[in-house]
C-alpha cells in the first residue's frame, strides 16, 4: 500500500494544552487488489475531528 496525506490543524487557544480542530485528506493505492481485473485500487479518505487533551501539560521551569 502506498499512501500520502496532507493535513491542517487549528488551535482554539494560544495554550499548548487547549482544544483544537484537525482535517486531513489521505490518498492511497491498494495493490495488488485483483490481479486479473483491477491491479491497483485508488482510495481517498477525509479525516476531520476535534482534539482535546486528557491531561494538562507540566511546566518544568
mmCIF file of C-alpha atoms in Angstrom:
data_model
loop_
_atom_site.group_PDB
_atom_site.id
_atom_site.type_symbol
_atom_site.label_atom_id
_atom_site.label_comp_id
_atom_site.label_asym_id
_atom_site.label_seq_id
_atom_site.Cartn_x
_atom_site.Cartn_y
_atom_site.Cartn_z
ATOM 1 C CA UNK A 1 0.000 0.000 0.000
ATOM 2 C CA UNK A 2 1.301 3.440 -0.957
ATOM 3 C CA UNK A 3 -0.072 6.453 0.906
ATOM 4 C CA UNK A 4 0.258 10.235 1.043
ATOM 5 C CA UNK A 5 -1.550 12.567 3.467
ATOM 6 C CA UNK A 6 -1.932 16.326 3.847
ATOM 7 C CA UNK A 7 -3.487 17.937 6.895
ATOM 8 C CA UNK A 8 -4.182 21.161 8.750
ATOM 9 C CA UNK A 9 -4.755 21.860 12.429
ATOM 10 C CA UNK A 10 -6.219 24.885 14.199
ATOM 11 C CA UNK A 11 -5.592 25.501 17.895
ATOM 12 C CA UNK A 12 -8.531 27.279 19.595
ATOM 13 C CA UNK A 13 -6.355 28.905 22.267
ATOM 14 C CA UNK A 14 -2.729 30.004 22.480
ATOM 15 C CA UNK A 15 -2.126 27.451 25.225
ATOM 16 C CA UNK A 16 -0.358 24.275 24.188
ATOM 17 C CA UNK A 17 -2.836 22.055 26.018
ATOM 18 C CA UNK A 18 -6.030 23.603 24.612
ATOM 19 C CA UNK A 19 -8.588 22.069 22.282
ATOM 20 C CA UNK A 20 -8.086 22.098 18.533
ATOM 21 C CA UNK A 21 -9.615 21.097 15.219
ATOM 22 C CA UNK A 22 -7.932 18.996 12.532
ATOM 23 C CA UNK A 23 -8.662 17.992 8.943
ATOM 24 C CA UNK A 24 -6.570 15.562 6.886
ATOM 25 C CA UNK A 25 -7.021 14.151 3.406
ATOM 26 C CA UNK A 26 -5.315 10.841 2.668
ATOM 27 C CA UNK A 27 -4.847 9.328 -0.779
ATOM 28 C CA UNK A 28 -3.628 5.764 -1.035
ATOM 29 C CA UNK A 29 -3.228 2.985 -3.579
ATOM 30 C CA UNK A 30 -4.147 -0.536 -2.546
ATOM 31 C CA UNK A 31 -2.137 -3.093 -4.518
ATOM 32 C CA UNK A 32 -2.312 -5.815 -5.590
ATOM 33 C CA UNK A 33 -6.102 -5.729 -5.473
ATOM 34 C CA UNK A 34 -7.435 -8.200 -8.063
ATOM 35 C CA UNK A 35 -4.604 -9.000 -10.472
ATOM 36 C CA UNK A 36 -6.840 -10.153 -13.333
ATOM 37 C CA UNK A 37 -9.344 -7.270 -13.086
ATOM 38 C CA UNK A 38 -8.053 -4.197 -11.215
ATOM 39 C CA UNK A 39 -4.391 -4.484 -10.158
ATOM 40 C CA UNK A 40 -4.385 -1.094 -8.352
ATOM 41 C CA UNK A 41 -7.333 0.348 -6.408
ATOM 42 C CA UNK A 42 -7.128 4.104 -5.629
ATOM 43 C CA UNK A 43 -8.771 5.327 -2.403
ATOM 44 C CA UNK A 44 -9.281 8.704 -0.751
ATOM 45 C CA UNK A 45 -10.217 9.366 2.878
ATOM 46 C CA UNK A 46 -11.111 12.628 4.632
ATOM 47 C CA UNK A 47 -10.489 12.759 8.384
ATOM 48 C CA UNK A 48 -11.908 15.617 10.462
ATOM 49 C CA UNK A 49 -12.262 15.984 14.197
ATOM 50 C CA UNK A 50 -11.614 17.794 17.450
ATOM 51 C CA UNK A 51 -8.634 17.152 19.695
ATOM 52 C CA UNK A 52 -8.792 17.737 23.428
ATOM 53 C CA UNK A 53 -6.010 16.728 25.837
ATOM 54 C CA UNK A 54 -6.997 14.475 28.721
ATOM 55 C CA UNK A 55 -4.145 15.647 30.950
ATOM 56 C CA UNK A 56 -2.618 19.100 31.462
ATOM 57 C CA UNK A 57 0.982 19.695 30.376
ATOM 58 C CA UNK A 58 3.501 20.009 33.211
ATOM 59 C CA UNK A 59 5.864 23.012 33.106
ATOM 60 C CA UNK A 60 9.333 22.139 34.409
ATOM 61 C CA UNK A 61 10.699 25.668 34.883
#
